[in-house]
């Protein structure tokens, strides 16, 4: 029994004894002077007994009530702990959330400033997380994020905090010395490498990449808020240059960030206003030099900035979920240009990896072609090897529908991704395009020549048309021709051309 109850109970007992003695004294006086009223003493004894019983009952009630209050206090404490945990930890991954991270980061910065130490902040974001959710469902996406959090914790980072900032974005704190920038970069590389390893989500094999933005204390800021903003600006830069990489904050990013935000607001209007146009790079037959088709390359005819290349707006389209709208705008533009040529030329249009997992894509493409009176056989869709990693089976089904309708399919950047013989054998593709990274080394590296020869032999074995990209010299073209490469594309033959210029170079025979 708590000490306060012992005191209360003791006080009640002492009071009862005093009252009892007083009543006894009263009874004695009545007995001497009021013999005729002795029966009143008996009533006093009854009253005292009743008082004792009531006092005992009161004590029992107070003890029971005290137990209930104690239980209620414990429940309130447990509830408060749950509330505190909910406000401090991410419910999906179990690691610290953004609020807790900022609080701990601020405390860490205060301690670090007193000790003249340094800190680095890495903000890690999953590339194309939206496509994973669309392809496999949010359940698989959630499982992926839980495993990703575990991998981040498993990468040695000297006990720095790991937190989930929201969606597919995570933060890692890295305590470091004065001259450990290279070690910081190695940590970023280890994280990217670890996240490239396949994830097993409920029996599904999912491959992802991530981008990392880095800021350093005290170089890039003195508060948690400023350092987090700096790291996120660097993250946007990493995504802008192609994803699956890291970038260190640069103060010049602020100006580029303002320009990017301005372009984002203007890009939606550009899609609706018909500002997306196409240039066409010829694809030529190496044996004869004739132009047999084109690759359509997206350009943004900005009313104030002039012609903008894809590097300026493709990242915006991907980040803002406008890739499908951009593809539709390009396909419509190609259809309009083909209608003016009156020639059976085949034009290739690039298809984003995200679109391959959309089961409604084939019907939308075929409906648009029918509306513009463009035969499906005049359109070729270029896909990249990495696009197959999101969901191979769905991608194969999507391409099979298009292939059956007459649309041609080519595998772009061949040799740079993760294609296997299974991919080449099972996918309904017509053509493989050897990446320019191999072509440009023909004159200087024998190993690249051997690789190109092997890829061309593989293409012939599978009865696929072969195309070499990035052909810029006659020496490169002669080597490719000697290895029986079918087609070439590059500055040796022509730079990207405007529609009427392209039409003037075309051969009526088709590809």
Short mmCIF file of C-alpha atoms in Angstrom, two decimals:
data_model
loop_
_atom_site.label_atom_id
_atom_site.label_comp_id
_atom_site.label_asym_id
_atom_site.label_seq_id
_atom_site.Cartn_x
_atom_site.Cartn_y
_atom_site.Cartn_z
CA UNK A 1 0.00 0.00 0.00
CA UNK A 2 1.38 3.46 -0.94
CA UNK A 3 2.66 5.65 1.88
CA UNK A 4 -0.15 8.20 1.45
CA UNK A 5 -2.78 5.53 2.06
CA UNK A 6 -1.00 4.34 5.23
CA UNK A 7 -1.14 7.92 6.56
CA UNK A 8 -4.83 8.31 5.67
CA UNK A 9 -5.75 4.97 7.18
CA UNK A 10 -3.75 5.70 10.35
CA UNK A 11 -5.45 9.08 10.75
CA UNK A 12 -8.89 7.48 10.46
CA UNK A 13 -8.03 4.82 13.11
CA UNK A 14 -6.69 7.44 15.57
CA UNK A 15 -9.80 9.54 15.04
CA UNK A 16 -12.00 6.48 15.66
CA UNK A 17 -10.19 5.70 18.96
CA UNK A 18 -10.57 9.30 20.19
CA UNK A 19 -14.26 9.31 19.32
CA UNK A 20 -14.73 5.94 21.01
CA UNK A 21 -13.09 7.15 24.26
CA UNK A 22 -15.16 10.30 24.17
CA UNK A 23 -18.34 8.25 23.80
CA UNK A 24 -17.28 5.98 26.62
CA UNK A 25 -16.76 9.00 28.88
CA UNK A 26 -20.15 10.36 27.86
CA UNK A 27 -21.75 7.02 28.67
CA UNK A 28 -20.15 7.03 32.18
CA UNK A 29 -21.52 10.50 32.94
CA UNK A 30 -24.96 9.45 31.79
CA UNK A 31 -24.78 6.38 33.97
CA UNK A 32 -24.03 8.48 37.15
CA UNK A 33 -26.27 11.49 36.70
CA UNK A 34 -28.94 10.24 34.36
CA UNK A 35 -29.69 6.72 35.45
CA UNK A 36 -33.11 7.00 33.95
CA UNK A 37 -31.59 7.65 30.57
CA UNK A 38 -29.04 4.79 30.46
CA UNK A 39 -30.68 3.37 27.39
CA UNK A 40 -29.35 6.38 25.43
CA UNK A 41 -25.79 5.03 25.80
CA UNK A 42 -26.84 2.00 23.89
CA UNK A 43 -27.94 4.20 21.01
CA UNK A 44 -24.55 5.93 21.08
CA UNK A 45 -22.84 2.56 20.80
CA UNK A 46 -24.99 1.77 17.76
CA UNK A 47 -24.10 5.08 16.15
CA UNK A 48 -20.41 4.51 16.78
CA UNK A 49 -20.57 1.00 15.30
CA UNK A 50 -22.32 2.37 12.22
CA UNK A 51 -19.67 5.06 11.93
CA UNK A 52 -16.91 2.44 12.10
CA UNK A 53 -18.58 0.39 9.38
CA UNK A 54 -19.02 3.46 7.16
CA UNK A 55 -15.41 4.46 7.71
CA UNK A 56 -14.22 0.97 6.74
CA UNK A 57 -16.38 1.03 3.63
CA UNK A 58 -14.99 4.43 2.71
CA UNK A 59 -11.44 3.13 3.12
CA UNK A 60 -12.24 0.11 0.92
CA UNK A 61 -13.78 2.35 -1.74
CA UNK A 62 -10.74 4.64 -1.68
CA UNK A 63 -8.36 1.69 -2.02
CA UNK A 64 -10.33 0.26 -4.97
CA UNK A 65 -10.55 3.69 -6.53
CA UNK A 66 -6.82 4.18 -6.07
CA UNK A 67 -6.19 0.92 -7.99
CA UNK A 68 -8.46 2.07 -10.79
CA UNK A 69 -6.73 5.44 -10.95
CA UNK A 70 -3.35 3.71 -11.04
CA UNK A 71 -4.50 1.48 -13.92
CA UNK A 72 -5.90 4.50 -15.75
CA UNK A 73 -2.62 6.39 -15.33
CA UNK A 74 -0.68 3.40 -16.72
CA UNK A 75 -3.04 3.20 -19.70
CA UNK A 76 -2.66 6.93 -20.30
CA UNK A 77 1.12 6.59 -20.22
CA UNK A 78 0.99 3.68 -22.66
CA UNK A 79 -1.34 5.63 -24.94
CA UNK A 80 0.95 8.66 -24.78
CA UNK A 81 3.91 6.43 -25.68
CA UNK A 82 2.02 5.13 -28.71
CA UNK A 83 1.21 8.70 -29.69
CA UNK A 84 4.85 9.72 -29.22
CA UNK A 85 6.04 6.71 -31.26
CA UNK A 86 3.53 7.50 -34.00
CA UNK A 87 4.81 11.04 -34.18
CA UNK A 88 8.46 9.91 -34.16
CA UNK A 89 8.58 6.72 -36.24
CA UNK A 90 7.39 5.79 -39.71
CA UNK A 91 4.51 3.32 -39.49
CA UNK A 92 5.52 1.44 -42.66
CA UNK A 93 9.27 0.93 -42.16
CA UNK A 94 9.61 1.36 -38.40
CA UNK A 95 12.49 3.82 -38.73
CA UNK A 96 12.46 7.49 -37.74
CA UNK A 97 10.12 9.74 -39.69
CA UNK A 98 10.74 13.25 -41.02
CA UNK A 99 9.67 15.01 -37.79
CA UNK A 100 11.89 12.85 -35.59
CA UNK A 101 14.74 13.14 -38.07
CA UNK A 102 14.69 16.94 -38.05
CA UNK A 103 14.59 16.97 -34.25
CA UNK A 104 17.50 14.54 -33.90
CA UNK A 105 19.40 16.23 -36.71
CA UNK A 106 19.11 19.60 -34.95
CA UNK A 107 20.37 18.07 -31.71
CA UNK A 108 23.24 16.39 -33.54
CA UNK A 109 24.18 19.67 -35.21
CA UNK A 110 24.26 21.43 -31.84
CA UNK A 111 26.57 18.80 -30.38
CA UNK A 112 28.72 18.81 -33.50
CA UNK A 113 29.12 22.59 -33.46
CA UNK A 114 30.36 22.45 -29.88
CA UNK A 115 32.96 19.83 -30.84
CA UNK A 116 33.99 21.33 -34.20
CA UNK A 117 33.08 18.14 -36.04
CA UNK A 118 31.52 17.71 -39.46
CA UNK A 119 28.41 15.99 -40.76
CA UNK A 120 27.10 14.95 -44.16
CA UNK A 121 23.47 14.44 -45.09
CA UNK A 122 22.48 12.06 -47.88
CA UNK A 123 18.92 12.17 -49.22
CA UNK A 124 18.13 8.96 -51.11
CA UNK A 125 15.12 8.77 -53.44
CA UNK A 126 13.81 5.78 -55.40
CA UNK A 127 13.73 6.41 -59.15
CA UNK A 128 10.36 5.76 -60.80
CA UNK A 129 8.65 4.46 -57.64
CA UNK A 130 5.31 5.36 -59.23
CA UNK A 131 5.90 2.81 -61.97
CA UNK A 132 6.55 0.05 -59.41
CA UNK A 133 3.21 0.78 -57.72
CA UNK A 134 1.42 0.87 -61.06
CA UNK A 135 3.00 -2.36 -62.27
CA UNK A 136 2.80 -4.47 -59.11
CA UNK A 137 0.38 -2.68 -56.77
CA UNK A 138 0.96 -0.63 -53.64
CA UNK A 139 1.38 -3.79 -51.53
CA UNK A 140 4.54 -4.71 -53.43
CA UNK A 141 5.63 -1.07 -53.31
CA UNK A 142 5.26 -0.99 -49.53
CA UNK A 143 7.19 -4.25 -49.18
CA UNK A 144 9.92 -2.76 -51.36
CA UNK A 145 10.19 0.32 -49.12
CA UNK A 146 10.42 -1.83 -45.98
CA UNK A 147 13.27 -3.85 -47.47
CA UNK A 148 14.93 -0.70 -48.77
CA UNK A 149 14.96 0.79 -45.27
CA UNK A 150 16.63 -2.36 -44.00
CA UNK A 151 19.30 -2.17 -46.67
CA UNK A 152 20.06 1.46 -45.87
CA UNK A 153 20.52 0.57 -42.22
CA UNK A 154 22.78 -2.35 -43.18
CA UNK A 155 25.19 -0.12 -45.15
CA UNK A 156 27.90 1.03 -42.68
CA UNK A 157 27.49 4.75 -41.99
CA UNK A 158 29.20 5.13 -38.58
CA UNK A 159 26.02 5.05 -36.56
CA UNK A 160 24.44 8.01 -38.29
CA UNK A 161 20.67 8.21 -38.27
CA UNK A 162 18.53 6.67 -41.03
CA UNK A 163 15.01 8.05 -41.53
CA UNK A 164 12.17 7.98 -44.01
CA UNK A 165 11.26 11.48 -45.15
CA UNK A 166 8.21 10.47 -47.18
CA UNK A 167 7.13 8.28 -50.14
CA UNK A 168 10.36 6.80 -51.55
CA UNK A 169 12.68 9.40 -49.98
CA UNK A 170 15.08 8.54 -47.15
CA UNK A 171 17.80 10.37 -45.23
CA UNK A 172 21.15 9.12 -43.93
CA UNK A 173 23.40 11.09 -41.56
CA UNK A 174 27.12 10.48 -41.90
CA UNK A 175 29.53 11.78 -39.24
CA UNK A 176 32.87 12.50 -40.89
CA UNK A 177 36.23 14.13 -40.43
CA UNK A 178 37.60 17.21 -42.15
CA UNK A 179 39.12 15.44 -45.16
CA UNK A 180 36.75 12.57 -45.84
CA UNK A 181 34.85 13.72 -48.89
CA UNK A 182 36.07 10.71 -50.84
CA UNK A 183 34.81 8.42 -48.08
CA UNK A 184 31.46 10.19 -48.32
CA UNK A 185 31.33 9.53 -52.05
CA UNK A 186 32.23 5.89 -51.47
CA UNK A 187 29.32 5.61 -49.05
CA UNK A 188 26.97 7.05 -51.69
CA UNK A 189 28.31 4.55 -54.25
CA UNK A 190 27.83 1.65 -51.83
CA UNK A 191 24.23 2.69 -51.21
CA UNK A 192 23.46 2.90 -54.94
CA UNK A 193 25.10 -0.46 -55.54
CA UNK A 194 23.19 -2.09 -52.68
CA UNK A 195 19.87 -0.78 -53.97
CA UNK A 196 20.52 -2.07 -57.49
CA UNK A 197 20.38 -5.63 -56.17
CA UNK A 198 16.99 -7.23 -56.98
CA UNK A 199 14.23 -7.10 -54.36
CA UNK A 200 11.97 -10.09 -53.71
CA UNK A 201 8.52 -8.67 -52.92
CA UNK A 202 5.96 -11.42 -52.31
CA UNK A 203 7.58 -13.60 -54.95
CA UNK A 204 8.03 -10.76 -57.44
CA UNK A 205 11.54 -9.85 -58.54
CA UNK A 206 11.74 -6.05 -58.66
CA UNK A 207 14.75 -4.05 -59.83
CA UNK A 208 15.10 -0.37 -58.99
CA UNK A 209 17.65 2.40 -59.01
CA UNK A 210 17.94 5.43 -56.75
CA UNK A 211 19.40 8.92 -56.82
CA UNK A 212 21.22 10.69 -53.97
CA UNK A 213 21.63 14.35 -53.08
CA UNK A 214 24.36 15.30 -50.59
CA UNK A 215 24.91 18.36 -48.40
CA UNK A 216 27.72 18.95 -45.89
CA UNK A 217 27.82 20.76 -42.55
CA UNK A 218 29.00 23.46 -42.10
CA UNK A 219 29.77 24.15 -45.77
CA UNK A 220 26.17 24.05 -47.04
CA UNK A 221 24.26 25.33 -44.01
CA UNK A 222 24.12 25.49 -40.24
CA UNK A 223 20.55 24.30 -39.56
CA UNK A 224 18.74 21.03 -40.23
CA UNK A 225 16.18 22.79 -42.43
CA UNK A 226 18.75 24.49 -44.66
CA UNK A 227 20.92 21.36 -45.00
CA UNK A 228 17.89 19.27 -45.89
CA UNK A 229 16.86 21.78 -48.54
CA UNK A 230 20.40 21.78 -49.94
CA UNK A 231 20.50 17.98 -50.14
CA UNK A 232 17.12 17.87 -51.88
CA UNK A 233 18.31 20.43 -54.44
CA UNK A 234 21.33 18.22 -55.10
CA UNK A 235 18.97 15.24 -55.41
CA UNK A 236 17.01 16.99 -58.16
CA UNK A 237 20.29 17.63 -59.95
CA UNK A 238 21.20 13.93 -59.74
CA UNK A 239 17.87 12.99 -61.27
CA UNK A 240 18.21 15.62 -63.98
CA UNK A 241 21.49 14.15 -65.26
CA UNK A 242 20.05 10.67 -65.66
CA UNK A 243 19.26 9.13 -62.23
CA UNK A 244 21.08 6.21 -60.57
CA UNK A 245 23.83 8.58 -59.39
CA UNK A 246 24.69 11.07 -56.63
CA UNK A 247 25.31 14.80 -56.65
CA UNK A 248 26.92 17.12 -54.10
CA UNK A 249 25.14 20.40 -53.38
CA UNK A 250 26.40 23.37 -55.37
CA UNK A 251 25.21 26.92 -54.65
CA UNK A 252 24.66 27.35 -58.39
CA UNK A 253 21.88 24.78 -58.04
CA UNK A 254 19.62 27.47 -56.61
CA UNK A 255 19.58 29.40 -59.87
CA UNK A 256 19.10 26.21 -61.86
CA UNK A 257 16.35 25.18 -59.47
CA UNK A 258 14.43 28.39 -60.09
CA UNK A 259 14.79 27.84 -63.83
CA UNK A 260 13.59 24.25 -63.45
CA UNK A 261 10.48 25.31 -61.50
CA UNK A 262 9.71 27.88 -64.18
CA UNK A 263 9.99 25.23 -66.90
CA UNK A 264 7.78 22.84 -64.95
CA UNK A 265 4.94 25.35 -64.90
CA UNK A 266 5.38 26.04 -68.62
CA UNK A 267 5.70 22.43 -69.76
CA UNK A 268 2.08 21.46 -69.19
CA UNK A 269 1.03 24.40 -71.32
CA UNK A 270 3.53 23.35 -73.99
CA UNK A 271 1.89 19.93 -74.30
CA UNK A 272 -1.52 21.49 -74.81
CA UNK A 273 -0.34 24.32 -77.07
CA UNK A 274 1.43 22.08 -79.58
CA UNK A 275 4.91 23.37 -78.72
CA UNK A 276 6.35 19.83 -78.75
CA UNK A 277 7.78 19.25 -82.23
CA UNK A 278 9.94 16.60 -83.88
CA UNK A 279 13.25 16.49 -85.66
CA UNK A 280 14.15 13.40 -87.65
CA UNK A 281 17.51 11.65 -87.81
CA UNK A 282 17.88 9.45 -90.91
CA UNK A 283 18.56 5.73 -90.66
CA UNK A 284 20.54 4.60 -93.72
CA UNK A 285 21.34 1.30 -95.32
CA UNK A 286 25.11 0.90 -94.93
CA UNK A 287 25.54 -1.01 -98.17
CA UNK A 288 23.90 1.65 -100.35
CA UNK A 289 23.72 4.84 -98.28
CA UNK A 290 20.00 5.28 -98.94
CA UNK A 291 17.73 6.68 -96.23
CA UNK A 292 15.18 4.01 -95.26
CA UNK A 293 13.61 5.49 -92.13
CA UNK A 294 13.95 7.98 -89.32
CA UNK A 295 14.09 8.28 -85.58
CA UNK A 296 11.82 11.05 -84.28
CA UNK A 297 13.52 13.19 -81.63
CA UNK A 298 11.41 15.39 -79.37
CA UNK A 299 12.08 19.13 -79.23
CA UNK A 300 10.31 21.89 -77.33
CA UNK A 301 9.78 25.02 -79.36
CA UNK A 302 9.71 27.41 -76.41
CA UNK A 303 8.21 30.82 -77.23
CA UNK A 304 11.00 32.68 -75.41
CA UNK A 305 13.94 30.29 -75.06
CA UNK A 306 13.90 28.87 -78.57
CA UNK A 307 14.41 25.16 -79.32
CA UNK A 308 15.03 23.07 -76.19
CA UNK A 309 16.48 19.56 -76.33
CA UNK A 310 15.11 16.53 -74.45
CA UNK A 311 17.58 16.95 -71.59
CA UNK A 312 15.68 20.11 -70.65
CA UNK A 313 12.21 18.58 -70.38
CA UNK A 314 12.35 14.76 -70.23
CA UNK A 315 13.24 14.84 -66.48
CA UNK A 316 10.30 17.20 -65.92
CA UNK A 317 7.95 14.86 -67.78
CA UNK A 318 9.17 11.88 -65.72
CA UNK A 319 9.00 13.65 -62.36
CA UNK A 320 5.59 15.21 -63.03
CA UNK A 321 3.99 12.06 -64.44
CA UNK A 322 3.69 13.56 -67.93
CA UNK A 323 5.66 10.98 -69.91
CA UNK A 324 2.56 9.45 -71.46
CA UNK A 325 1.26 12.91 -72.41
CA UNK A 326 4.63 13.70 -74.01
CA UNK A 327 4.62 10.41 -75.97
CA UNK A 328 1.08 11.11 -77.19
CA UNK A 329 2.08 14.62 -78.29
CA UNK A 330 5.08 13.19 -80.17
CA UNK A 331 3.08 10.43 -81.84
CA UNK A 332 0.48 12.95 -82.94
CA UNK A 333 3.22 15.22 -84.33
CA UNK A 334 4.82 12.31 -86.22
CA UNK A 335 1.44 11.38 -87.68
CA UNK A 336 0.91 14.93 -88.91
CA UNK A 337 4.35 14.99 -90.54
CA UNK A 338 3.90 11.58 -92.18
CA UNK A 339 0.60 12.77 -93.63
CA UNK A 340 2.45 15.52 -95.51
CA UNK A 341 5.18 13.21 -96.88
CA UNK A 342 2.89 10.80 -98.76
CA UNK A 343 5.60 8.15 -98.61
CA UNK A 344 5.63 4.77 -96.81
CA UNK A 345 8.50 5.75 -94.53
CA UNK A 346 8.88 4.14 -91.15
CA UNK A 347 9.47 6.44 -88.18
CA UNK A 348 10.69 5.31 -84.77
CA UNK A 349 9.31 6.93 -81.61
CA UNK A 350 10.84 6.38 -78.17
CA UNK A 351 8.67 4.67 -75.56
CA UNK A 352 9.31 5.24 -71.85
CA UNK A 353 9.89 2.25 -69.52
CA UNK A 354 6.96 3.42 -67.38
CA UNK A 355 4.56 3.06 -70.30
CA UNK A 356 5.44 -0.57 -70.95
CA UNK A 357 3.59 -1.68 -67.81
CA UNK A 358 0.36 0.07 -68.83
CA UNK A 359 -2.05 -2.53 -70.28
CA UNK A 360 -4.15 0.23 -71.89
CA UNK A 361 -1.23 1.58 -73.92
CA UNK A 362 -1.69 -0.56 -77.08
CA UNK A 363 -5.30 0.47 -77.55
CA UNK A 364 -4.52 4.15 -77.06
CA UNK A 365 -1.74 3.99 -79.66
CA UNK A 366 -3.82 2.08 -82.19
CA UNK A 367 -6.82 4.38 -81.71
CA UNK A 368 -4.65 7.46 -82.28
CA UNK A 369 -3.07 5.97 -85.42
CA UNK A 370 -6.49 5.06 -86.78
CA UNK A 371 -7.78 8.57 -86.10
CA UNK A 372 -4.86 10.04 -88.09
CA UNK A 373 -5.14 7.40 -90.87
CA UNK A 374 -1.54 6.27 -90.24
CA UNK A 375 -0.88 2.55 -90.98
CA UNK A 376 0.58 0.84 -87.87
CA UNK A 377 3.38 -0.54 -90.04
CA UNK A 378 4.82 2.96 -90.48
CA UNK A 379 5.45 3.31 -86.75
CA UNK A 380 8.34 1.74 -84.86
CA UNK A 381 8.51 1.90 -81.07
CA UNK A 382 11.96 2.03 -79.48
CA UNK A 383 12.27 0.56 -76.01
CA UNK A 384 15.31 0.38 -73.75
CA UNK A 385 16.63 -2.68 -71.96
CA UNK A 386 16.04 -1.14 -68.56
CA UNK A 387 12.37 -0.78 -69.42
CA UNK A 388 12.06 -4.56 -69.35
CA UNK A 389 13.18 -4.79 -65.73
CA UNK A 390 10.05 -3.26 -64.22
CA UNK A 391 7.78 -6.11 -65.30
CA UNK A 392 9.03 -8.32 -68.11
CA UNK A 393 5.82 -10.31 -68.54
CA UNK A 394 3.59 -7.25 -68.76
CA UNK A 395 6.01 -5.53 -71.13
CA UNK A 396 6.07 -8.59 -73.36
CA UNK A 397 2.27 -8.72 -73.43
CA UNK A 398 2.01 -5.01 -74.28
CA UNK A 399 4.49 -5.32 -77.13
CA UNK A 400 2.87 -8.49 -78.44
CA UNK A 401 -0.47 -6.70 -78.91
CA UNK A 402 1.22 -3.86 -80.79
CA UNK A 403 3.29 -6.25 -82.88
CA UNK A 404 0.21 -8.22 -83.91
CA UNK A 405 -1.41 -4.97 -85.05
CA UNK A 406 1.57 -4.27 -87.32
CA UNK A 407 3.61 -1.85 -85.19
CA UNK A 408 7.37 -2.51 -85.35
CA UNK A 409 9.50 -2.76 -82.18
CA UNK A 410 13.23 -2.14 -81.73
CA UNK A 411 15.49 -2.59 -78.70
CA UNK A 412 17.47 0.61 -78.21
CA UNK A 413 20.88 1.08 -76.53
CA UNK A 414 21.59 -2.61 -76.92
CA UNK A 415 24.54 -3.83 -74.87
CA UNK A 416 24.25 -1.28 -72.05
CA UNK A 417 21.51 -2.89 -69.97
CA UNK A 418 20.54 -6.32 -68.74
CA UNK A 419 19.19 -8.11 -71.79
CA UNK A 420 19.53 -11.86 -71.87
CA UNK A 421 19.04 -14.38 -74.66
CA UNK A 422 15.65 -15.06 -73.07
CA UNK A 423 14.66 -11.42 -73.57
CA UNK A 424 15.75 -11.41 -77.18
CA UNK A 425 14.16 -14.76 -77.91
CA UNK A 426 10.81 -14.11 -76.22
CA UNK A 427 10.23 -10.43 -77.00
CA UNK A 428 8.37 -9.57 -80.22
CA UNK A 429 11.12 -7.27 -81.52
CA UNK A 430 12.26 -6.64 -85.07
CA UNK A 431 15.50 -4.77 -84.57
CA UNK A 432 18.40 -4.23 -82.16
CA UNK A 433 20.26 -0.91 -82.03
CA UNK A 434 23.88 -1.10 -80.88
CA UNK A 435 24.62 1.72 -78.48
CA UNK A 436 26.90 4.57 -79.53
CA UNK A 437 29.20 3.89 -76.55
CA UNK A 438 30.53 0.87 -78.49
CA UNK A 439 30.54 2.49 -81.93
CA UNK A 440 32.73 5.44 -80.92
CA UNK A 441 35.48 3.06 -79.73
CA UNK A 442 35.79 1.13 -83.00
CA UNK A 443 38.98 2.96 -84.01
CA UNK A 444 40.69 2.79 -80.61
CA UNK A 445 39.65 -0.36 -78.78
CA UNK A 446 39.85 -3.86 -80.22
CA UNK A 447 37.68 -5.16 -77.43
CA UNK A 448 34.77 -2.96 -78.53
CA UNK A 449 35.14 -4.27 -82.07
CA UNK A 450 34.87 -7.84 -80.78
CA UNK A 451 31.78 -6.98 -78.74
CA UNK A 452 30.12 -5.33 -81.75
CA UNK A 453 30.89 -8.34 -83.92
CA UNK A 454 29.35 -10.66 -81.34
CA UNK A 455 26.19 -8.55 -81.09
CA UNK A 456 25.83 -8.44 -84.88
CA UNK A 457 26.25 -12.23 -85.10
CA UNK A 458 23.62 -12.65 -82.40
CA UNK A 459 21.23 -10.39 -84.29
CA UNK A 460 21.65 -12.37 -87.49
CA UNK A 461 21.16 -15.66 -85.66
CA UNK A 462 17.86 -14.40 -84.25
CA UNK A 463 16.92 -12.95 -87.66
CA UNK A 464 16.80 -9.40 -86.33
CA UNK A 465 17.69 -6.25 -88.24
CA UNK A 466 20.84 -4.64 -86.80
CA UNK A 467 21.45 -0.89 -86.49
CA UNK A 468 24.56 0.89 -85.22
CA UNK A 469 23.99 4.24 -83.50
CA UNK A 470 26.42 7.15 -83.29
CA UNK A 471 28.27 6.49 -86.55
CA UNK A 472 30.43 9.58 -87.08
CA UNK A 473 33.40 8.53 -89.24
CA UNK A 474 33.89 6.61 -92.46
CA UNK A 475 36.21 4.22 -90.62
CA UNK A 476 33.39 3.27 -88.26
CA UNK A 477 30.95 2.81 -91.14
CA UNK A 478 33.40 0.62 -93.09
CA UNK A 479 34.03 -1.63 -90.09
CA UNK A 480 30.30 -2.03 -89.46
CA UNK A 481 29.68 -2.85 -93.10
CA UNK A 482 32.50 -5.43 -93.04
CA UNK A 483 30.74 -7.07 -90.09
CA UNK A 484 27.47 -7.16 -92.07
CA UNK A 485 25.63 -4.59 -89.99
CA UNK A 486 22.42 -3.70 -91.83
CA UNK A 487 21.77 -0.05 -90.95
CA UNK A 488 23.56 2.97 -89.50
CA UNK A 489 22.54 6.18 -87.81
CA UNK A 490 24.74 9.13 -86.87
CA UNK A 491 26.29 12.44 -87.80
CA UNK A 492 28.26 10.85 -90.65
CA UNK A 493 24.99 10.57 -92.55
CA UNK A 494 22.98 13.49 -91.16
CA UNK A 495 22.19 15.43 -88.02
CA UNK A 496 18.56 15.59 -86.86
CA UNK A 497 16.53 17.39 -89.53
CA UNK A 498 13.30 19.35 -89.61
CA UNK A 499 10.40 17.57 -91.36
CA UNK A 500 10.78 19.01 -94.83
CA UNK A 501 14.57 18.58 -94.77
CA UNK A 502 14.12 14.94 -93.74
CA UNK A 503 11.57 14.35 -96.48
CA UNK A 504 14.06 15.57 -99.08
CA UNK A 505 16.58 12.87 -98.05
CA UNK A 506 14.10 10.00 -97.99
CA UNK A 507 13.99 6.96 -100.21
CA UNK A 508 10.56 5.72 -101.22
CA UNK A 509 11.50 2.07 -100.63
CA UNK A 510 11.02 2.10 -96.83
CA UNK A 511 12.95 0.14 -94.20
#
